[in-house]
Amino acid sequence: LVSDGERQQTTEPDRPGDLLNLIRTGRARTRGELGQVTGLARSTVAQRIDALIDAGLVVEVGGAPSTGGRPPSLLGFNADAGLILAADLGATHSRIAVCNLLAESLAETTAEIDINSGPDVVLAWLEETFDGLLAEIRRSPGEVRGIGIGVPGPVDYAHGVAVNPPIMAGWHMHPIKDRFASRYGAPVLVDNDVNIMALGEYWVMEPKVDDFVFVKVGTGIGSGLILGGVLHRGANGAAGDIGHVRASSDDVVCRCGNNGCLEALAGGAAIAGRLSDSGLEASGSRDVVRLVERGNDLATRSVRDAGRLIGQVLASTVNLLNPSMIMIGGDLARAEQQLLAGIREVVYQRSTTLSTTDLSIIVSSLGDRSGVIGAAAMAIDHIMTPRAVDEALAGAG
Ligand SMILES: [Zn+2]
């Protein structure tokens, strides 16, 4: 995955950082293959690989099959060359992990904490949790190379701040990055919860689908857009906010102040509200799912109807962006059968034939772990850009 900043830069595909990426992504596994792919002289490849080995980023992992003579040694990416701290902060439920440089979790925990307690309380708790997890695996804060944090609200990605978040009292423009950057001496990336979920799913997807839309259907509704293999954040980080697309002429007022928003009609909170008005016990998305699982008729119909409304907005998204996959995650995705049936019905009916030829609509593969893995992936993508690797090598030398 190439970050936006990296794409805008004129790339020289033969820097040490480029060679590392070829090894990391499996596109070249020996010094000879690196020479073929980059066109670099054998001595130059050798010199750059030596620097990467000295920095601990590349290791020799044994011999490759050879047609004769001494087998060339296989090069591998050393995922243990550093640690990544990852946090998926939700409205009331958070998941925190310490990962290696492949976003594989080494220690992980979940906790119930109210994001409305404000940044001072939540971030102090997060620091303690990070330190606790590091201690648990006997690793030091000095090994941390990057930190990824997801929050449940709109984020200005360039500055790493939440902007007028509707459910995060006290977080507007709070400098989340500064606190962790100075504590761990590593870059900090902050994005909204849905974007990191999309990144997490893309990270583990095999084979990769380079144009896909991840839709979170929980209390609210939002989407993360991977276009051409790159997360599309838009000019201000607000891309993908499908929850506030007008989905009905109903007068239902949304928390954003407008009428008829998708989220105000088909979000978990909205469905729970309607079920509760009908005398059922439902205060949130999880209660809705529980009622569906118990076979409650009204809940089942409500979720299917919500799926149809979401499908209506997604049909426009499909016509506009032509993704080859739509992945549905969030709490309501647990009522998979009902929700996806409604979505599929409308998307295939209302999108153009060409745009749906290769379109699959599936449920999230990582469930409630996609966010924390995506937070780690976001940090890894940032520190593994060729430019960042080269700077790190220059700093070490
Ligand atoms: Zn709205």
mmCIF file of C-alpha atoms and ligand atoms in Angstrom:
data_model
loop_
_atom_site.group_PDB
_atom_site.id
_atom_site.type_symbol
_atom_site.label_atom_id
_atom_site.label_comp_id
_atom_site.label_asym_id
_atom_site.label_seq_id
_atom_site.Cartn_x
_atom_site.Cartn_y
_atom_site.Cartn_z
ATOM 1 C CA LEU A 1 0.000 0.000 0.000
ATOM 2 C CA VAL A 2 1.428 3.353 -1.035
ATOM 3 C CA SER A 3 0.655 6.383 1.107
ATOM 4 C CA ASP A 4 -0.584 9.626 -0.434
ATOM 5 C CA GLY A 5 2.588 11.484 0.440
ATOM 6 C CA GLU A 6 4.729 8.850 -1.191
ATOM 7 C CA ARG A 7 2.724 8.925 -4.389
ATOM 8 C CA GLN A 8 3.168 12.644 -4.876
ATOM 9 C CA GLN A 9 6.906 12.362 -4.588
ATOM 10 C CA THR A 10 9.073 11.624 -7.622
ATOM 11 C CA THR A 11 10.210 8.108 -6.895
ATOM 12 C CA GLU A 12 13.572 6.655 -7.684
ATOM 13 C CA PRO A 13 12.851 2.954 -7.616
ATOM 14 C CA ASP A 14 16.365 1.960 -6.610
ATOM 15 C CA ARG A 15 16.865 3.454 -3.146
ATOM 16 C CA PRO A 16 17.570 1.076 -0.225
ATOM 17 C CA GLY A 17 13.987 1.644 0.910
ATOM 18 C CA ASP A 18 12.725 0.508 -2.497
ATOM 19 C CA LEU A 19 14.769 -2.680 -2.271
ATOM 20 C CA LEU A 20 13.307 -3.284 1.193
ATOM 21 C CA ASN A 21 9.790 -2.948 -0.214
ATOM 22 C CA LEU A 22 10.547 -5.440 -2.987
ATOM 23 C CA ILE A 23 11.691 -7.909 -0.331
ATOM 24 C CA ARG A 24 8.842 -7.091 2.060
ATOM 25 C CA THR A 25 6.197 -7.680 -0.615
ATOM 26 C CA GLY A 26 7.876 -10.836 -1.948
ATOM 27 C CA ARG A 27 8.522 -9.354 -5.416
ATOM 28 C CA ALA A 28 12.245 -10.108 -5.121
ATOM 29 C CA ARG A 29 13.835 -12.681 -2.841
ATOM 30 C CA THR A 30 17.537 -12.719 -3.757
ATOM 31 C CA ARG A 31 20.225 -10.166 -4.612
ATOM 32 C CA GLY A 32 20.071 -11.418 -8.213
ATOM 33 C CA GLU A 33 16.308 -10.837 -8.464
ATOM 34 C CA LEU A 34 16.729 -7.355 -6.968
ATOM 35 C CA GLY A 35 19.284 -6.601 -9.675
ATOM 36 C CA GLN A 36 16.887 -7.805 -12.378
ATOM 37 C CA VAL A 37 13.903 -5.837 -11.061
ATOM 38 C CA THR A 38 15.756 -2.558 -10.453
ATOM 39 C CA GLY A 39 18.468 -2.721 -13.108
ATOM 40 C CA LEU A 40 21.044 -1.837 -10.436
ATOM 41 C CA ALA A 41 24.620 -3.137 -10.657
ATOM 42 C CA ARG A 42 25.391 -6.186 -8.550
ATOM 43 C CA SER A 43 27.807 -4.207 -6.341
ATOM 44 C CA THR A 44 25.212 -1.495 -5.678
ATOM 45 C CA VAL A 45 22.574 -4.061 -4.695
ATOM 46 C CA ALA A 46 25.093 -5.758 -2.384
ATOM 47 C CA GLN A 47 25.989 -2.462 -0.715
ATOM 48 C CA ARG A 48 22.341 -1.485 -0.116
ATOM 49 C CA ILE A 49 21.404 -4.918 1.186
ATOM 50 C CA ASP A 50 24.366 -4.768 3.595
ATOM 51 C CA ALA A 51 23.013 -1.476 4.955
ATOM 52 C CA LEU A 52 19.529 -2.992 5.397
ATOM 53 C CA ILE A 53 21.014 -6.072 7.107
ATOM 54 C CA ASP A 54 23.113 -3.859 9.407
ATOM 55 C CA ALA A 55 19.951 -1.939 10.334
ATOM 56 C CA GLY A 56 18.261 -5.248 11.183
ATOM 57 C CA LEU A 57 15.502 -4.766 8.602
ATOM 58 C CA VAL A 58 16.587 -7.597 6.308
ATOM 59 C CA VAL A 59 17.781 -11.072 7.293
ATOM 60 C CA GLU A 60 19.238 -13.925 5.274
ATOM 61 C CA VAL A 61 16.818 -16.805 5.623
ATOM 62 C CA GLY A 62 18.632 -19.670 3.920
ATOM 63 C CA GLY A 63 19.450 -20.786 0.399
ATOM 64 C CA ALA A 64 17.278 -20.597 -2.697
ATOM 65 C CA PRO A 65 17.139 -23.514 -5.145
ATOM 66 C CA SER A 66 19.982 -23.191 -7.607
ATOM 67 C CA THR A 67 20.756 -24.736 -10.976
ATOM 68 C CA GLY A 68 24.390 -25.153 -10.034
ATOM 69 C CA GLY A 69 27.126 -23.670 -7.880
ATOM 70 C CA ARG A 70 26.514 -22.071 -4.505
ATOM 71 C CA PRO A 71 22.800 -21.371 -3.951
ATOM 72 C CA PRO A 72 21.986 -17.634 -3.669
ATOM 73 C CA SER A 73 20.842 -16.722 -0.176
ATOM 74 C CA LEU A 74 17.194 -15.849 0.292
ATOM 75 C CA LEU A 75 16.459 -12.450 1.761
ATOM 76 C CA GLY A 76 13.600 -11.881 4.159
ATOM 77 C CA PHE A 77 12.001 -8.916 5.853
ATOM 78 C CA ASN A 78 12.689 -8.902 9.586
ATOM 79 C CA ALA A 79 9.285 -8.264 11.133
ATOM 80 C CA ASP A 80 10.877 -8.182 14.587
ATOM 81 C CA ALA A 81 13.035 -5.141 13.818
ATOM 82 C CA GLY A 82 10.652 -2.949 15.768
ATOM 83 C CA LEU A 83 7.263 -2.659 17.415
ATOM 84 C CA ILE A 84 4.048 -0.912 16.439
ATOM 85 C CA LEU A 85 1.508 0.343 18.973
ATOM 86 C CA ALA A 86 -2.059 0.181 17.664
ATOM 87 C CA ALA A 87 -5.319 1.441 19.115
ATOM 88 C CA ASP A 88 -8.875 1.214 17.845
ATOM 89 C CA LEU A 89 -10.758 3.576 20.143
ATOM 90 C CA GLY A 90 -14.532 3.136 19.888
ATOM 91 C CA ALA A 91 -17.383 5.058 21.449
ATOM 92 C CA THR A 92 -17.498 2.734 24.448
ATOM 93 C CA HIS A 93 -15.330 -0.228 23.465
ATOM 94 C CA SER A 94 -11.628 -0.161 22.555
ATOM 95 C CA ARG A 95 -9.049 -2.658 21.353
ATOM 96 C CA ILE A 96 -5.326 -2.057 21.883
ATOM 97 C CA ALA A 97 -2.364 -4.066 20.598
ATOM 98 C CA VAL A 98 1.404 -4.227 20.333
ATOM 99 C CA CYS A 99 2.311 -5.620 16.901
ATOM 100 C CA ASN A 100 5.383 -6.594 14.927
ATOM 101 C CA LEU A 101 6.214 -4.956 11.587
ATOM 102 C CA LEU A 102 3.788 -7.287 9.764
ATOM 103 C CA ALA A 103 0.881 -6.036 11.911
ATOM 104 C CA GLU A 104 0.783 -9.374 13.693
ATOM 105 C CA SER A 105 -0.415 -8.922 17.233
ATOM 106 C CA LEU A 106 2.106 -9.803 19.987
ATOM 107 C CA ALA A 107 -0.080 -8.643 22.869
ATOM 108 C CA GLU A 108 -3.646 -7.416 22.719
ATOM 109 C CA THR A 109 -6.425 -6.336 25.030
ATOM 110 C CA THR A 110 -9.928 -4.905 24.938
ATOM 111 C CA ALA A 111 -11.575 -2.550 27.381
ATOM 112 C CA GLU A 112 -14.793 -0.688 27.988
ATOM 113 C CA ILE A 113 -13.961 2.999 28.144
ATOM 114 C CA ASP A 114 -16.241 5.914 27.304
ATOM 115 C CA ILE A 115 -14.661 8.156 24.654
ATOM 116 C CA ASN A 116 -16.735 10.992 26.146
ATOM 117 C CA SER A 117 -14.519 10.904 29.251
ATOM 118 C CA GLY A 118 -12.386 13.257 27.149
ATOM 119 C CA PRO A 119 -8.860 13.116 25.726
ATOM 120 C CA ASP A 120 -6.994 13.590 29.017
ATOM 121 C CA VAL A 121 -8.595 10.586 30.680
ATOM 122 C CA VAL A 122 -8.703 8.345 27.595
ATOM 123 C CA LEU A 123 -5.165 9.082 26.371
ATOM 124 C CA ALA A 124 -3.641 8.686 29.840
ATOM 125 C CA TRP A 125 -5.399 5.327 30.017
ATOM 126 C CA LEU A 126 -4.091 4.465 26.550
ATOM 127 C CA GLU A 127 -0.487 5.243 27.567
ATOM 128 C CA GLU A 128 -0.832 3.011 30.601
ATOM 129 C CA THR A 129 -2.325 0.246 28.470
ATOM 130 C CA PHE A 130 0.464 0.474 25.865
ATOM 131 C CA ASP A 131 3.098 0.347 28.624
ATOM 132 C CA GLY A 132 1.314 -2.569 30.277
ATOM 133 C CA LEU A 133 1.237 -4.581 27.040
ATOM 134 C CA LEU A 134 4.922 -3.827 26.378
ATOM 135 C CA ALA A 135 5.783 -5.014 29.900
ATOM 136 C CA GLU A 136 3.669 -8.143 29.386
ATOM 137 C CA ILE A 137 5.865 -9.231 26.458
ATOM 138 C CA ARG A 138 9.043 -7.865 28.099
ATOM 139 C CA ARG A 139 9.780 -5.370 25.347
ATOM 140 C CA SER A 140 10.967 -1.824 25.808
ATOM 141 C CA PRO A 141 9.286 1.457 24.736
ATOM 142 C CA GLY A 142 12.542 2.224 22.877
ATOM 143 C CA GLU A 143 11.676 -0.479 20.319
ATOM 144 C CA VAL A 144 8.508 1.327 19.224
ATOM 145 C CA ARG A 145 8.836 2.516 15.604
ATOM 146 C CA GLY A 146 5.332 3.737 14.903
ATOM 147 C CA ILE A 147 1.924 4.305 16.488
ATOM 148 C CA GLY A 148 -1.483 4.086 14.797
ATOM 149 C CA ILE A 149 -4.648 5.323 16.471
ATOM 150 C CA GLY A 150 -8.246 5.194 15.230
ATOM 151 C CA VAL A 151 -11.016 7.306 16.769
ATOM 152 C CA PRO A 152 -14.804 7.213 16.274
ATOM 153 C CA GLY A 153 -15.223 10.587 14.578
ATOM 154 C CA PRO A 154 -14.114 12.750 11.646
ATOM 155 C CA VAL A 155 -10.337 13.212 11.540
ATOM 156 C CA ASP A 156 -8.132 15.706 9.720
ATOM 157 C CA TYR A 157 -5.507 13.107 8.812
ATOM 158 C CA ALA A 158 -2.745 15.554 7.919
ATOM 159 C CA HIS A 159 -2.860 17.107 11.397
ATOM 160 C CA GLY A 160 -4.009 14.020 13.287
ATOM 161 C CA VAL A 161 -6.865 15.776 15.039
ATOM 162 C CA ALA A 162 -10.571 15.043 15.391
ATOM 163 C CA VAL A 163 -12.721 17.816 13.909
ATOM 164 C CA ASN A 164 -16.122 18.535 15.478
ATOM 165 C CA PRO A 165 -16.679 14.887 16.380
ATOM 166 C CA PRO A 166 -20.359 14.389 17.298
ATOM 167 C CA ILE A 167 -19.777 11.743 19.967
ATOM 168 C CA MET A 168 -16.343 12.686 21.365
ATOM 169 C CA ALA A 169 -16.865 15.484 23.863
ATOM 170 C CA GLY A 170 -13.721 17.582 24.369
ATOM 171 C CA TRP A 171 -11.702 16.052 21.505
ATOM 172 C CA HIS A 172 -12.152 18.782 18.893
ATOM 173 C CA MET A 173 -8.637 19.724 17.631
ATOM 174 C CA HIS A 174 -6.977 17.971 20.579
ATOM 175 C CA PRO A 175 -3.302 17.241 19.666
ATOM 176 C CA ILE A 176 -3.441 13.438 19.975
ATOM 177 C CA LYS A 177 -0.140 12.975 18.111
ATOM 178 C CA ASP A 178 2.073 15.175 20.293
ATOM 179 C CA ARG A 179 1.582 13.218 23.474
ATOM 180 C CA PHE A 180 2.616 9.853 22.002
ATOM 181 C CA ALA A 181 5.257 11.191 19.625
ATOM 182 C CA SER A 182 7.220 12.698 22.503
ATOM 183 C CA ARG A 183 6.660 9.748 24.814
ATOM 184 C CA TYR A 184 7.831 7.044 22.383
ATOM 185 C CA GLY A 185 9.923 9.079 19.929
ATOM 186 C CA ALA A 186 8.083 7.558 16.969
ATOM 187 C CA PRO A 187 5.678 8.848 14.302
ATOM 188 C CA VAL A 188 1.984 8.822 15.235
ATOM 189 C CA LEU A 189 -0.814 8.426 12.691
ATOM 190 C CA VAL A 190 -4.435 9.147 13.538
ATOM 191 C CA ASP A 191 -7.488 8.390 11.422
ATOM 192 C CA ASN A 192 -11.171 7.641 11.821
ATOM 193 C CA ASP A 193 -12.362 4.166 12.818
ATOM 194 C CA VAL A 194 -13.819 3.241 9.433
ATOM 195 C CA ASN A 195 -10.690 4.109 7.451
ATOM 196 C CA ILE A 196 -8.518 1.960 9.705
ATOM 197 C CA MET A 197 -11.006 -0.919 9.381
ATOM 198 C CA ALA A 198 -10.706 -0.670 5.580
ATOM 199 C CA LEU A 199 -6.894 -0.618 5.879
ATOM 200 C CA GLY A 200 -6.931 -3.670 8.164
ATOM 201 C CA GLU A 201 -9.089 -5.676 5.770
ATOM 202 C CA TYR A 202 -6.927 -4.632 2.829
ATOM 203 C CA TRP A 203 -3.771 -5.590 4.725
ATOM 204 C CA VAL A 204 -4.863 -9.235 5.217
ATOM 205 C CA MET A 205 -6.748 -9.599 1.912
ATOM 206 C CA GLU A 206 -5.254 -12.258 -0.363
ATOM 207 C CA PRO A 207 -5.332 -11.818 -3.287
ATOM 208 C CA LYS A 208 -5.726 -8.038 -2.960
ATOM 209 C CA VAL A 209 -8.782 -6.364 -4.425
ATOM 210 C CA ASP A 210 -7.526 -2.863 -5.213
ATOM 211 C CA ASP A 211 -10.911 -1.169 -5.521
ATOM 212 C CA PHE A 212 -13.115 -1.875 -2.586
ATOM 213 C CA VAL A 213 -15.530 -0.149 -0.270
ATOM 214 C CA PHE A 214 -15.662 -1.058 3.403
ATOM 215 C CA VAL A 215 -18.934 -0.162 5.097
ATOM 216 C CA LYS A 216 -19.295 -0.056 8.854
ATOM 217 C CA VAL A 217 -22.845 -0.496 10.042
ATOM 218 C CA GLY A 218 -22.861 -0.001 13.783
ATOM 219 C CA THR A 219 -24.516 2.688 15.867
ATOM 220 C CA GLY A 220 -23.797 4.956 12.913
ATOM 221 C CA ILE A 221 -22.850 4.242 9.294
ATOM 222 C CA GLY A 222 -19.641 5.157 7.470
ATOM 223 C CA SER A 223 -17.378 3.844 4.750
ATOM 224 C CA GLY A 224 -13.689 3.588 3.917
ATOM 225 C CA LEU A 225 -12.680 3.684 0.255
ATOM 226 C CA ILE A 226 -9.671 1.833 -1.120
ATOM 227 C CA LEU A 227 -9.227 3.003 -4.711
ATOM 228 C CA GLY A 228 -6.396 1.716 -6.865
ATOM 229 C CA GLY A 229 -4.790 0.181 -3.769
ATOM 230 C CA VAL A 230 -4.734 3.485 -1.875
ATOM 231 C CA LEU A 231 -7.019 4.649 0.919
ATOM 232 C CA HIS A 232 -8.930 7.627 -0.453
ATOM 233 C CA ARG A 233 -9.255 10.232 2.303
ATOM 234 C CA GLY A 234 -10.393 13.165 0.195
ATOM 235 C CA ALA A 235 -9.313 16.801 0.499
ATOM 236 C CA ASN A 236 -10.037 17.097 4.234
ATOM 237 C CA GLY A 237 -10.201 13.488 5.378
ATOM 238 C CA ALA A 238 -13.977 13.432 5.088
ATOM 239 C CA ALA A 239 -14.340 11.004 2.164
ATOM 240 C CA GLY A 240 -16.647 8.021 2.575
ATOM 241 C CA ASP A 241 -19.109 9.616 4.972
ATOM 242 C CA ILE A 242 -22.113 7.824 3.481
ATOM 243 C CA GLY A 243 -24.055 7.897 6.759
ATOM 244 C CA HIS A 244 -25.105 11.454 5.996
ATOM 245 C CA VAL A 245 -26.185 10.922 2.413
ATOM 246 C CA ARG A 246 -29.907 11.611 2.081
ATOM 247 C CA ALA A 247 -31.643 8.253 1.806
ATOM 248 C CA SER A 248 -35.281 9.143 2.297
ATOM 249 C CA SER A 249 -37.689 12.060 2.120
ATOM 250 C CA ASP A 250 -38.759 11.194 5.681
ATOM 251 C CA ASP A 251 -38.526 13.995 8.204
ATOM 252 C CA VAL A 252 -36.332 11.988 10.540
ATOM 253 C CA VAL A 253 -33.790 14.387 12.025
ATOM 254 C CA CYS A 254 -30.180 13.190 12.095
ATOM 255 C CA ARG A 255 -27.629 14.042 14.778
ATOM 256 C CA CYS A 256 -25.869 16.117 12.089
ATOM 257 C CA GLY A 257 -28.885 18.423 11.915
ATOM 258 C CA ASN A 258 -30.150 17.371 8.477
ATOM 259 C CA ASN A 259 -33.218 15.304 7.618
ATOM 260 C CA GLY A 260 -33.441 11.847 6.105
ATOM 261 C CA CYS A 261 -29.767 10.826 6.488
ATOM 262 C CA LEU A 262 -29.010 7.126 5.897
ATOM 263 C CA GLU A 263 -27.631 6.780 9.425
ATOM 264 C CA ALA A 264 -30.747 8.309 11.026
ATOM 265 C CA LEU A 265 -32.858 5.626 9.330
ATOM 266 C CA ALA A 266 -30.674 2.529 8.979
ATOM 267 C CA GLY A 267 -28.001 2.862 11.689
ATOM 268 C CA GLY A 268 -28.042 0.534 14.688
ATOM 269 C CA ALA A 269 -29.135 3.335 17.014
ATOM 270 C CA ALA A 270 -32.061 4.228 14.738
ATOM 271 C CA ILE A 271 -33.240 0.604 14.444
ATOM 272 C CA ALA A 272 -32.905 0.075 18.183
ATOM 273 C CA GLY A 273 -34.937 3.239 18.756
ATOM 274 C CA ARG A 274 -37.787 2.003 16.565
ATOM 275 C CA LEU A 275 -37.769 -1.461 18.169
ATOM 276 C CA SER A 276 -37.811 0.100 21.586
ATOM 277 C CA ASP A 277 -40.790 2.282 20.579
ATOM 278 C CA SER A 278 -42.583 -0.964 19.717
ATOM 279 C CA GLY A 279 -42.017 -2.242 23.241
ATOM 280 C CA LEU A 280 -38.958 -4.406 22.609
ATOM 281 C CA GLU A 281 -35.857 -4.194 24.795
ATOM 282 C CA ALA A 282 -33.254 -2.577 22.570
ATOM 283 C CA SER A 283 -30.852 0.226 23.384
ATOM 284 C CA GLY A 284 -28.166 -0.325 20.718
ATOM 285 C CA SER A 285 -26.905 -2.317 17.704
ATOM 286 C CA ARG A 286 -25.970 -5.348 19.772
ATOM 287 C CA ASP A 287 -29.508 -5.623 21.150
ATOM 288 C CA VAL A 288 -30.843 -5.489 17.601
ATOM 289 C CA VAL A 289 -28.546 -8.364 16.606
ATOM 290 C CA ARG A 290 -29.582 -10.335 19.683
ATOM 291 C CA LEU A 291 -33.275 -9.946 18.765
ATOM 292 C CA VAL A 292 -32.587 -11.067 15.178
ATOM 293 C CA GLU A 293 -30.678 -14.091 16.448
ATOM 294 C CA ARG A 294 -33.680 -15.004 18.619
ATOM 295 C CA GLY A 295 -35.857 -14.887 15.514
ATOM 296 C CA ASN A 296 -37.835 -11.771 16.409
ATOM 297 C CA ASP A 297 -39.930 -10.872 13.361
ATOM 298 C CA LEU A 298 -39.918 -7.117 13.701
ATOM 299 C CA ALA A 299 -36.157 -6.955 14.292
ATOM 300 C CA THR A 300 -35.514 -9.233 11.325
ATOM 301 C CA ARG A 301 -37.671 -7.118 9.028
ATOM 302 C CA SER A 302 -36.110 -3.894 10.350
ATOM 303 C CA VAL A 303 -32.586 -5.088 9.616
ATOM 304 C CA ARG A 304 -33.537 -6.234 6.121
ATOM 305 C CA ASP A 305 -35.206 -2.868 5.438
ATOM 306 C CA ALA A 306 -32.098 -1.095 6.733
ATOM 307 C CA GLY A 307 -30.063 -3.238 4.332
ATOM 308 C CA ARG A 308 -32.250 -2.055 1.440
ATOM 309 C CA LEU A 309 -31.757 1.610 2.370
ATOM 310 C CA ILE A 310 -27.997 1.107 2.707
ATOM 311 C CA GLY A 311 -28.118 -0.696 -0.649
ATOM 312 C CA GLN A 312 -29.771 2.331 -2.214
ATOM 313 C CA VAL A 313 -26.888 4.593 -1.216
ATOM 314 C CA LEU A 314 -24.320 1.925 -2.096
ATOM 315 C CA ALA A 315 -25.852 1.555 -5.577
ATOM 316 C CA SER A 316 -24.913 5.187 -6.232
ATOM 317 C CA THR A 317 -21.466 4.526 -4.770
ATOM 318 C CA VAL A 318 -21.067 1.559 -7.125
ATOM 319 C CA ASN A 319 -22.074 3.632 -10.140
ATOM 320 C CA LEU A 320 -19.664 6.377 -9.094
ATOM 321 C CA LEU A 321 -16.603 4.320 -8.127
ATOM 322 C CA ASN A 322 -17.036 0.862 -9.708
ATOM 323 C CA PRO A 323 -15.488 -1.147 -6.838
ATOM 324 C CA SER A 324 -15.120 -4.902 -7.273
ATOM 325 C CA MET A 325 -15.914 -5.611 -3.647
ATOM 326 C CA ILE A 326 -18.160 -4.182 -0.957
ATOM 327 C CA MET A 327 -17.345 -5.450 2.503
ATOM 328 C CA ILE A 328 -19.780 -4.965 5.364
ATOM 329 C CA GLY A 329 -18.508 -4.725 8.941
ATOM 330 C CA GLY A 330 -19.607 -3.239 12.263
ATOM 331 C CA ASP A 331 -21.941 -4.683 14.898
ATOM 332 C CA LEU A 332 -24.947 -5.061 12.597
ATOM 333 C CA ALA A 333 -22.910 -7.206 10.181
ATOM 334 C CA ARG A 334 -23.457 -9.963 12.749
ATOM 335 C CA ALA A 335 -27.024 -10.086 11.453
ATOM 336 C CA GLU A 336 -25.320 -10.954 8.188
ATOM 337 C CA GLN A 337 -28.080 -12.915 6.503
ATOM 338 C CA GLN A 338 -30.724 -10.210 6.865
ATOM 339 C CA LEU A 339 -28.500 -7.176 6.322
ATOM 340 C CA LEU A 340 -26.641 -8.481 3.281
ATOM 341 C CA ALA A 341 -29.821 -9.806 1.667
ATOM 342 C CA GLY A 342 -31.293 -6.298 1.721
ATOM 343 C CA ILE A 343 -28.092 -4.672 0.493
ATOM 344 C CA ARG A 344 -27.533 -7.165 -2.333
ATOM 345 C CA GLU A 345 -31.132 -6.979 -3.526
ATOM 346 C CA VAL A 346 -31.000 -3.215 -4.090
ATOM 347 C CA VAL A 347 -27.389 -2.831 -5.238
ATOM 348 C CA TYR A 348 -27.752 -5.397 -8.038
ATOM 349 C CA GLN A 349 -31.124 -3.977 -9.024
ATOM 350 C CA ARG A 350 -30.123 -0.301 -9.113
ATOM 351 C CA SER A 351 -26.490 -0.282 -10.261
ATOM 352 C CA THR A 352 -25.524 -0.506 -13.923
ATOM 353 C CA THR A 353 -24.829 -3.956 -15.348
ATOM 354 C CA LEU A 354 -21.231 -3.169 -16.222
ATOM 355 C CA SER A 355 -20.419 -1.886 -12.735
ATOM 356 C CA THR A 356 -21.806 -5.008 -11.043
ATOM 357 C CA THR A 357 -20.311 -7.590 -13.432
ATOM 358 C CA ASP A 358 -17.493 -8.473 -11.040
ATOM 359 C CA LEU A 359 -18.950 -7.053 -7.842
ATOM 360 C CA SER A 360 -19.018 -9.176 -4.709
ATOM 361 C CA ILE A 361 -20.740 -8.100 -1.515
ATOM 362 C CA ILE A 362 -19.356 -9.891 1.512
ATOM 363 C CA VAL A 363 -19.065 -9.612 5.261
ATOM 364 C CA SER A 364 -15.871 -8.455 7.052
ATOM 365 C CA SER A 365 -13.229 -11.159 7.427
ATOM 366 C CA LEU A 366 -11.601 -9.792 10.594
ATOM 367 C CA GLY A 367 -14.738 -8.812 12.517
ATOM 368 C CA ASP A 368 -13.960 -6.554 15.463
ATOM 369 C CA ARG A 369 -10.188 -6.877 14.947
ATOM 370 C CA SER A 370 -10.059 -5.077 11.588
ATOM 371 C CA GLY A 371 -9.613 -1.664 13.250
ATOM 372 C CA VAL A 372 -6.639 -2.522 15.425
ATOM 373 C CA ILE A 373 -4.862 -4.346 12.585
ATOM 374 C CA GLY A 374 -5.579 -1.404 10.288
ATOM 375 C CA ALA A 375 -4.181 1.055 12.851
ATOM 376 C CA ALA A 376 -0.948 -0.971 12.886
ATOM 377 C CA ALA A 377 -0.958 -1.225 9.068
ATOM 378 C CA MET A 378 -1.368 2.553 8.777
ATOM 379 C CA ALA A 379 1.730 3.105 10.928
ATOM 380 C CA ILE A 380 3.733 0.434 9.081
ATOM 381 C CA ASP A 381 2.841 1.900 5.673
ATOM 382 C CA HIS A 382 4.077 5.252 6.936
ATOM 383 C CA ILE A 383 7.431 4.083 8.319
ATOM 384 C CA MET A 384 8.066 1.712 5.397
ATOM 385 C CA THR A 385 7.878 4.285 2.611
ATOM 386 C CA PRO A 386 11.252 4.209 0.802
ATOM 387 C CA ARG A 387 11.913 7.783 1.863
ATOM 388 C CA ALA A 388 11.279 7.020 5.549
ATOM 389 C CA VAL A 389 13.465 3.891 5.394
ATOM 390 C CA ASP A 390 16.279 5.842 3.762
ATOM 391 C CA GLU A 391 16.047 8.561 6.400
ATOM 392 C CA ALA A 392 16.148 5.923 9.136
ATOM 393 C CA LEU A 393 19.242 4.335 7.544
ATOM 394 C CA ALA A 394 20.940 7.725 7.216
ATOM 395 C CA GLY A 395 20.109 8.467 10.859
ATOM 396 C CA ALA A 396 21.494 5.119 12.004
ATOM 397 C CA GLY A 397 24.692 5.579 9.988
HETATM 398 ZN ZN ZN B 1 -26.784 13.202 9.117
#
